[in-house]
mmCIF file of C-alpha atoms and ligand atoms in Angstrom:
data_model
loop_
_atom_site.group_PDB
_atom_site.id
_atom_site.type_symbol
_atom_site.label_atom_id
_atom_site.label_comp_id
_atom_site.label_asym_id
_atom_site.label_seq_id
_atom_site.Cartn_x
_atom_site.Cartn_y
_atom_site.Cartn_z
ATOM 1 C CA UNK A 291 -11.568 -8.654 21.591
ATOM 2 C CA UNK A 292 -9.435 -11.739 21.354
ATOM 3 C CA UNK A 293 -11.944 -13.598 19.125
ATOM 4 C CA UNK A 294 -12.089 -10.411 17.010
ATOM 5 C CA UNK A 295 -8.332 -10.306 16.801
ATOM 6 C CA UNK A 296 -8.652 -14.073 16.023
ATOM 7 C CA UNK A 297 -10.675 -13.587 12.981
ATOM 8 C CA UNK A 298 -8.881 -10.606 11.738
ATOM 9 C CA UNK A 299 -6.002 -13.431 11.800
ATOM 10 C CA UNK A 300 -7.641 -15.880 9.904
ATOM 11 C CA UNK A 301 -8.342 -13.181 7.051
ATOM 12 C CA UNK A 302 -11.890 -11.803 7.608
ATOM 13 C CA UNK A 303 -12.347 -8.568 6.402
ATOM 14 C CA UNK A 304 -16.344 -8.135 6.081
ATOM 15 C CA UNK A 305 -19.358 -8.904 8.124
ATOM 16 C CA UNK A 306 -22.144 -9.862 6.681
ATOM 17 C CA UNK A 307 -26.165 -10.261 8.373
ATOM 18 C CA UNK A 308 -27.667 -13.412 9.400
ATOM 19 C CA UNK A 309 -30.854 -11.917 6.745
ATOM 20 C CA UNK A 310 -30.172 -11.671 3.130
ATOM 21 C CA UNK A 311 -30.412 -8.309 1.328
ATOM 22 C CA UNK A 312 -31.617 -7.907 -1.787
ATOM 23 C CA UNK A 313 -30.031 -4.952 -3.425
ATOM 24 C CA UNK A 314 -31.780 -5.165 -6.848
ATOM 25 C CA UNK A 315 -35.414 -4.528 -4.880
ATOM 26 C CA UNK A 316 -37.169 -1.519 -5.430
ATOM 27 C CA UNK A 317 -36.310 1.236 -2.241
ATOM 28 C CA UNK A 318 -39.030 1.879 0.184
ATOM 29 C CA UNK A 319 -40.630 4.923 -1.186
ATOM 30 C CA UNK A 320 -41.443 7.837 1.093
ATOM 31 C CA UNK A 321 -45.184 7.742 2.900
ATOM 32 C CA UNK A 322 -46.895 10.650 1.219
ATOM 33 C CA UNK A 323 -48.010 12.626 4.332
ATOM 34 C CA UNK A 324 -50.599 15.552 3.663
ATOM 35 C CA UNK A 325 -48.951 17.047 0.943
ATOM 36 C CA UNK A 326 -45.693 17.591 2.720
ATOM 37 C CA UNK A 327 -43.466 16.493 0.760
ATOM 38 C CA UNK A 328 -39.758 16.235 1.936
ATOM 39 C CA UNK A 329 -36.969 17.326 0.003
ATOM 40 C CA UNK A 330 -34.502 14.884 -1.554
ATOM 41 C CA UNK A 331 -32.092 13.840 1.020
ATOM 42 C CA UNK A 332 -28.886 14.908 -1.300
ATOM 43 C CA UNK A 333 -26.205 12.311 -1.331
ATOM 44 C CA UNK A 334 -22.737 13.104 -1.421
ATOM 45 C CA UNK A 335 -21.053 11.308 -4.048
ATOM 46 C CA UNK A 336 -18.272 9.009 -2.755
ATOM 47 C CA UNK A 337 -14.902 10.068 -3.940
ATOM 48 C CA UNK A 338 -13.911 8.299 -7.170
ATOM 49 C CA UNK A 339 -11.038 6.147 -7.200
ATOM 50 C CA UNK A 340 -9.257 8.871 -9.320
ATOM 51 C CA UNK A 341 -9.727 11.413 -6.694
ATOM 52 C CA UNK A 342 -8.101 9.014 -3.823
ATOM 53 C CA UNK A 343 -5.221 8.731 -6.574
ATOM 54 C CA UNK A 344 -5.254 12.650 -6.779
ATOM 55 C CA UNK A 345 -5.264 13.500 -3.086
ATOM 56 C CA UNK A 346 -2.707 10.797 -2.432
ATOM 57 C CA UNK A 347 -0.518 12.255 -4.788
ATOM 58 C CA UNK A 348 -0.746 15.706 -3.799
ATOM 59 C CA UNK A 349 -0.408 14.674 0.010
ATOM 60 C CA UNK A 350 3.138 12.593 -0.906
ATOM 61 C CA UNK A 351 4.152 15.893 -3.087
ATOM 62 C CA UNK A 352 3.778 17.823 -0.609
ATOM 63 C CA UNK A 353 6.085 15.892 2.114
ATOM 64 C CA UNK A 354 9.558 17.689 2.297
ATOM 65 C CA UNK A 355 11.003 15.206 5.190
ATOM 66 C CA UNK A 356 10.589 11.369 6.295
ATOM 67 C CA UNK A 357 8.787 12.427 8.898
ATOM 68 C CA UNK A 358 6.239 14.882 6.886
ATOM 69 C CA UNK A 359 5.438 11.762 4.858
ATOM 70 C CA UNK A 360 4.918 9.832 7.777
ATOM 71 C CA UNK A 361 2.480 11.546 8.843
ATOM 72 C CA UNK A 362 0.598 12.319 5.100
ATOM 73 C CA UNK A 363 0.172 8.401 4.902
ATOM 74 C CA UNK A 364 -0.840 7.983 8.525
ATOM 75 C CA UNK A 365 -3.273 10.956 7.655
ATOM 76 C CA UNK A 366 -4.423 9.377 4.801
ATOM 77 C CA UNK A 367 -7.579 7.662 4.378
ATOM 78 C CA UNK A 368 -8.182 6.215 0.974
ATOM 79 C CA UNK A 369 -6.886 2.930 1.096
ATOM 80 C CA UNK A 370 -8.998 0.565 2.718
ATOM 81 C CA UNK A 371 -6.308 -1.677 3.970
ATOM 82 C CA UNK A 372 -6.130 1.068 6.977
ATOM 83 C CA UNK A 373 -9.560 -0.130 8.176
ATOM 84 C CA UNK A 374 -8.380 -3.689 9.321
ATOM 85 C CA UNK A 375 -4.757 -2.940 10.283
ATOM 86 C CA UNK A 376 -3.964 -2.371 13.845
ATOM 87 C CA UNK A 377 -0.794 0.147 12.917
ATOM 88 C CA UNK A 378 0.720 1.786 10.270
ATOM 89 C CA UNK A 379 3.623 0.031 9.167
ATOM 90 C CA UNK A 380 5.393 3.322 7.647
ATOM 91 C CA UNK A 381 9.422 2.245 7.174
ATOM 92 C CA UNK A 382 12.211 1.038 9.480
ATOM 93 C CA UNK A 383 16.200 1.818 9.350
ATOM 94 C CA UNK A 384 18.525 4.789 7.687
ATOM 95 C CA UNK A 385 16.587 7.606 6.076
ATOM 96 C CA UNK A 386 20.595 8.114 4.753
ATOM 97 C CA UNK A 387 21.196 5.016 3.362
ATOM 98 C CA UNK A 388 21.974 4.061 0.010
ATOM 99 C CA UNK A 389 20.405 1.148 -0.464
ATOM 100 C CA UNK A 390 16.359 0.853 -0.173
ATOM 101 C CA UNK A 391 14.639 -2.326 0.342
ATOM 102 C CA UNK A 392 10.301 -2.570 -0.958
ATOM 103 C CA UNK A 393 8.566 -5.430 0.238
ATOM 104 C CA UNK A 394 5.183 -6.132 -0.284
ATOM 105 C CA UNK A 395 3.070 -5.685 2.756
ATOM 106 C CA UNK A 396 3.006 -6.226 6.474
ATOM 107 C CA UNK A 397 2.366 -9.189 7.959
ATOM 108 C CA UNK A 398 0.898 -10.222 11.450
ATOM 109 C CA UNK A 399 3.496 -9.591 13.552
ATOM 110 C CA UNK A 400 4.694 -5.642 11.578
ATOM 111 C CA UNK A 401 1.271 -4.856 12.365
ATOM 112 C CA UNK A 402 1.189 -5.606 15.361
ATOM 113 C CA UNK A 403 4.368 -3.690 15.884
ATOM 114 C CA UNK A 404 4.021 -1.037 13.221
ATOM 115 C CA UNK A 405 7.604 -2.134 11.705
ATOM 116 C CA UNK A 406 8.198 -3.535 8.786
ATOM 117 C CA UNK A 407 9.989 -7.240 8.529
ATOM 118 C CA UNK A 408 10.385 -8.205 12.339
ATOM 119 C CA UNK A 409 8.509 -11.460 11.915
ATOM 120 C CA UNK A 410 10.294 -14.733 10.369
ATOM 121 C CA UNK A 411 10.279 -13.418 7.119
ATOM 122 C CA UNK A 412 12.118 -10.597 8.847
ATOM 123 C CA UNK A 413 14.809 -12.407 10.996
ATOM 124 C CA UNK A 414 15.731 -14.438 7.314
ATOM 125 C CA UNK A 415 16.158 -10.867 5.547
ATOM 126 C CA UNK A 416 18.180 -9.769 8.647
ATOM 127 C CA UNK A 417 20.601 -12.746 7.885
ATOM 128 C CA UNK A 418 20.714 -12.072 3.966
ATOM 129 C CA UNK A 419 21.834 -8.643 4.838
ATOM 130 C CA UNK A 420 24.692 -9.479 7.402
ATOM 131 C CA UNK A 421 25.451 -11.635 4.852
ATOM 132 C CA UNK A 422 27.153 -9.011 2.578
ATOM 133 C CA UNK A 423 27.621 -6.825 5.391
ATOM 134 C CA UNK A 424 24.538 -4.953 5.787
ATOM 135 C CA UNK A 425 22.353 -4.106 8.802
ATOM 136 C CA UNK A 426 18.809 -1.705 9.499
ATOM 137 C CA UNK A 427 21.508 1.118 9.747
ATOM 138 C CA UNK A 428 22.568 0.502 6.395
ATOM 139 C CA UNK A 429 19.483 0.461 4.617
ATOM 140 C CA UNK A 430 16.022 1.648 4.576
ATOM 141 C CA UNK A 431 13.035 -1.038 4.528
ATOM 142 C CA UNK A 432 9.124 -0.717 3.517
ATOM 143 C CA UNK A 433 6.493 -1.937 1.209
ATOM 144 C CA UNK A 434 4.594 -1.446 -1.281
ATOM 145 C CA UNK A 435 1.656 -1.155 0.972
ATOM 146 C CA UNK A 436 2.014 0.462 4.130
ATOM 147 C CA UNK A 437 -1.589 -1.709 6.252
ATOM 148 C CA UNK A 438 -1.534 -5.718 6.518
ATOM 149 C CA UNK A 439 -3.533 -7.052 3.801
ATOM 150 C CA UNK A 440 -5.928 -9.238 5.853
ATOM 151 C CA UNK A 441 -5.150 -13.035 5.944
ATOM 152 C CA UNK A 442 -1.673 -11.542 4.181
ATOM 153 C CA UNK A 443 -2.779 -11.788 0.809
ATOM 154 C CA UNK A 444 -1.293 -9.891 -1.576
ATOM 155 C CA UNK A 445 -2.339 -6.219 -1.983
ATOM 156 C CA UNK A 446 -4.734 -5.526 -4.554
ATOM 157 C CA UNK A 447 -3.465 -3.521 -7.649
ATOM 158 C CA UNK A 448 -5.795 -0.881 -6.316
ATOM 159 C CA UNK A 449 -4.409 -0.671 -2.834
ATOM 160 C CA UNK A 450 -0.714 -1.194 -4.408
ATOM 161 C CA UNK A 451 -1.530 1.539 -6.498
ATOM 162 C CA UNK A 452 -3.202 4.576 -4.102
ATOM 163 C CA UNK A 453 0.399 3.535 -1.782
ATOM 164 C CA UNK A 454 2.686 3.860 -4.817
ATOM 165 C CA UNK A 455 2.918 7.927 -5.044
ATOM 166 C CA UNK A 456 3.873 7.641 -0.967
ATOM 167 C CA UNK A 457 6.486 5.118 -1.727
ATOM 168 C CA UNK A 458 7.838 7.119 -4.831
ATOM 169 C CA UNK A 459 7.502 9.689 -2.675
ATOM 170 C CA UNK A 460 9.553 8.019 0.119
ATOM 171 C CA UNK A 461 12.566 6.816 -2.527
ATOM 172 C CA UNK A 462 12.851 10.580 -3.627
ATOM 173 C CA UNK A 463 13.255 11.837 -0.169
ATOM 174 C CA UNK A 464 16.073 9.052 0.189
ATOM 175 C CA UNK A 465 17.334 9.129 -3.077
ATOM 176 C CA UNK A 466 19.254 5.319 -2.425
ATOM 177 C CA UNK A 467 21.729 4.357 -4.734
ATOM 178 C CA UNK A 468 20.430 1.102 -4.759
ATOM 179 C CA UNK A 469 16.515 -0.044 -4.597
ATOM 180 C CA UNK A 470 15.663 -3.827 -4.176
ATOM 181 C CA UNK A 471 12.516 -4.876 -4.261
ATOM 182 C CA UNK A 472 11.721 -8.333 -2.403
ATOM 183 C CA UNK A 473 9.174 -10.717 -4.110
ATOM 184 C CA UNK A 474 7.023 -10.480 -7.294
ATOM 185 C CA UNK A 475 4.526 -8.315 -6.167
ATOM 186 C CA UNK A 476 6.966 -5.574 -4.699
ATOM 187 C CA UNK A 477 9.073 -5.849 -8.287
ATOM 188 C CA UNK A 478 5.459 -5.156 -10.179
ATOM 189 C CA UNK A 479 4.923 -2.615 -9.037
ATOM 190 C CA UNK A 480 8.291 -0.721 -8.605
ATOM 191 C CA UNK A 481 9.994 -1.878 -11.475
ATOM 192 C CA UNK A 482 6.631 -1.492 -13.738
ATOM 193 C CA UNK A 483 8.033 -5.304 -14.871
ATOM 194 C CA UNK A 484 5.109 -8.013 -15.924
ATOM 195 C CA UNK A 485 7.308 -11.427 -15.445
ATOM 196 C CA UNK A 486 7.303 -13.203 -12.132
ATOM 197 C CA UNK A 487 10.418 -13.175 -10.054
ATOM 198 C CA UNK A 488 12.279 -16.130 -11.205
ATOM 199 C CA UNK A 489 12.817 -14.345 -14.494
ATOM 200 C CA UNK A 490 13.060 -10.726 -13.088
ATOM 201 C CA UNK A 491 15.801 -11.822 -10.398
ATOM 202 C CA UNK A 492 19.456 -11.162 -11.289
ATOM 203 C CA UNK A 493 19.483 -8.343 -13.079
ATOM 204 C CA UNK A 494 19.474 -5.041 -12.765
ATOM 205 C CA UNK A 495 17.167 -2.255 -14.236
ATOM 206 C CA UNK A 496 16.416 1.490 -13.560
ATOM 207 C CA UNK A 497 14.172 3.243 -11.378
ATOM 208 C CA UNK A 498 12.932 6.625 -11.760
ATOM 209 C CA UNK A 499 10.598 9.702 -10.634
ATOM 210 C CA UNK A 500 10.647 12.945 -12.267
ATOM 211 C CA UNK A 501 11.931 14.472 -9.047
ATOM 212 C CA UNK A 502 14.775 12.141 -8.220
ATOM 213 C CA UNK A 503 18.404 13.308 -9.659
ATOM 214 C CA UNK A 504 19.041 10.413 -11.585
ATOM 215 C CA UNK A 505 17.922 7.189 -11.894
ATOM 216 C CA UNK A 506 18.755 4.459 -9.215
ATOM 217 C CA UNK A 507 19.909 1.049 -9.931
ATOM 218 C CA UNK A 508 17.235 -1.273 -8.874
ATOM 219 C CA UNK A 509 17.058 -5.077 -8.814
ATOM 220 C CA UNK A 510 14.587 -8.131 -7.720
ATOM 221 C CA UNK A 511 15.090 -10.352 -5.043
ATOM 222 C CA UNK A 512 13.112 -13.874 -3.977
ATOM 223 C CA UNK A 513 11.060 -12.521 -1.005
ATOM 224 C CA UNK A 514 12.507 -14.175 2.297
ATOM 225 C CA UNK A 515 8.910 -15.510 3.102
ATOM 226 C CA UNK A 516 9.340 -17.505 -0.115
ATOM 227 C CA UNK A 517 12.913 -18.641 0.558
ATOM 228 C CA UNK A 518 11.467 -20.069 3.781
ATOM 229 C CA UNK A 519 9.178 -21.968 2.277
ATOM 230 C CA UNK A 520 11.573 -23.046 -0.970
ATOM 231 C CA UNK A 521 15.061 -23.164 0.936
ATOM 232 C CA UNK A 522 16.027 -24.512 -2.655
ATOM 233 C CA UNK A 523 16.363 -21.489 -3.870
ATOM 234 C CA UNK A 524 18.390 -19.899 -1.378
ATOM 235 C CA UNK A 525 21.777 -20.618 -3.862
ATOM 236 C CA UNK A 526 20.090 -18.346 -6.167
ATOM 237 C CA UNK A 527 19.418 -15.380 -3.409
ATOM 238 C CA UNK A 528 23.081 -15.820 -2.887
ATOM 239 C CA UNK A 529 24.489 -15.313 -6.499
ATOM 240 C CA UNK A 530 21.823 -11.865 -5.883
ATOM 241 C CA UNK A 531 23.278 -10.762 -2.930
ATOM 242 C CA UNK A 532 26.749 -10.986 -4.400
ATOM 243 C CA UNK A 533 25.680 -9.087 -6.879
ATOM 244 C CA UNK A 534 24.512 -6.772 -5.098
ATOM 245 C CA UNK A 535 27.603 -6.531 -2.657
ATOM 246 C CA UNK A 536 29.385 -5.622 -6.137
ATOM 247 C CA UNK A 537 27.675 -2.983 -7.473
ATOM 248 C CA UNK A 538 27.407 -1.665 -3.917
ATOM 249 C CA UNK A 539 31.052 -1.451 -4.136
ATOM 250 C CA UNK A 540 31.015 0.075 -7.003
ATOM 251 C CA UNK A 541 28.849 2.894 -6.330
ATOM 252 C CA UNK A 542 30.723 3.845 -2.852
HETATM 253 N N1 LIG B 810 6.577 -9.359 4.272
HETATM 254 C C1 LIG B 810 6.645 -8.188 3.613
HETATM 255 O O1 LIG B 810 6.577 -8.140 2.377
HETATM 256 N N2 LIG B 810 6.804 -7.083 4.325
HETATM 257 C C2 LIG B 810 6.916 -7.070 5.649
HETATM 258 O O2 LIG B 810 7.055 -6.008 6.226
HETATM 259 C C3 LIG B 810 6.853 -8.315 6.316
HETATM 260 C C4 LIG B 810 6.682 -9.434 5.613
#
């Protein structure tokens, strides 16, 4: 167990044989057996990517609390990212609060907990929140995935995108004033932007679902894992936060 938890760690996320297969070589055709023939064994399709999509749509739809959506994405199956994770990592702090916070995915330590941002990454974001006078009661926190990538990379487009309807999902049940998304992946894909983060921080667009009221004010933020490694650019989170403390002040 520990040397499978070991290499889930380190990243793997397939096995592979100690033989080769060669998957371009004819199949084994059936022995022909006195005239007996047996009826094709009838394989069922896989689902197509677009039915995944569909069903995850209709499953986040169809959540009318938090807790109904919890359970739709622990329900659902179609992104792979739930094979290797040991927990869900669903959403920490105030269903109520105004402001929302999207990372981009859990790392070792939220899945091993099943809460998102309690690992150093976490304890940094904690700060940048007291910071302007903000704590997990004062805000909600997830990602854009809701399964540790393996290794942490970053989520593939794919997985980002059969997650997305549970997140939009999640910001219309919460219906923030405020949505900030932490890192360049996380502003991708919520703020539908192309530009990496250095250009997308610092300003502030719109975010919007057909079912929320009105559109909430959304911005970018470095990711804390990032201002760990660059501490430079912690004067720059700063000026954001401020920024953010304002136009929190604004909309109270
Ligand atoms: N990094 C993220 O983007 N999300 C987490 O939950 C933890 C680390």
């Amino acid at each position: 167990m520990e040397v499978l938890r070991w290499q889930l760690d380190a990243g793997v996320d397939e096995t592979i044989g100690d033989e080769p297969l060669n998957h371009f070589a004819a199949p084994p055709q059936p022995e022909a057996s006195a005239g007996l023939a047996k009826p094709p064994v009838k394989v069922k399709a896989s689902a197509s990517a677009e039915n995944i999509l569909h069903d995850a749509c209709a499953a986040a739809a169809n959540a009318g609390t938090i807790e109904e959506l919890k359970a739709a994405v622990a329900g659902f199956d179609g992104c792979a990212l739930k094979k290797t994770a040991t927990n869900l990592v669903f959403g920490d702090g105030n269903p109520k609060a105004k402001i929302v916070l999207i990372g981009e995915g859990p790392g070792a330590e939220e899945d091993r907990q099943g809460v998102p941002f309690v690992g150093p990454s976490g304890l940094l974001l904690d700060k940048m929140l007291a910071s302007i006078g903000l704590d997990r009661d004062s805000v909600y926190i997830s990602n854009t995935v809701f399964w540790r990538p393996p290794g942490n990379r970053t989520p593939t487009s794919g997985e980002t995108a059969l997650c997305l309807p549970f997140v939009e999902r999640l910001m219309e049940l919460i219906d923030p004033e405020i949505l900030i998304t932490l890192g360049g992946p996380a502003a991708k894909a919520m703020l539908a932007e192309t530009a990496g983060i250095g250009r997308l921080r610092g300003k502030w667009y719109t975010y919007s679902t057909p079912k929320l009221s009105r559109p909430v004010q959304a911005t970018a933020l470095f990711h804390p894992a990032y201002l760990l490694r660059s501490p430079d650019h912690k004067r720059e989170a700063w000026h954001d936060l401020l920024m953010i403390r304002d136009k929190l002040d604004q909309v109270s």
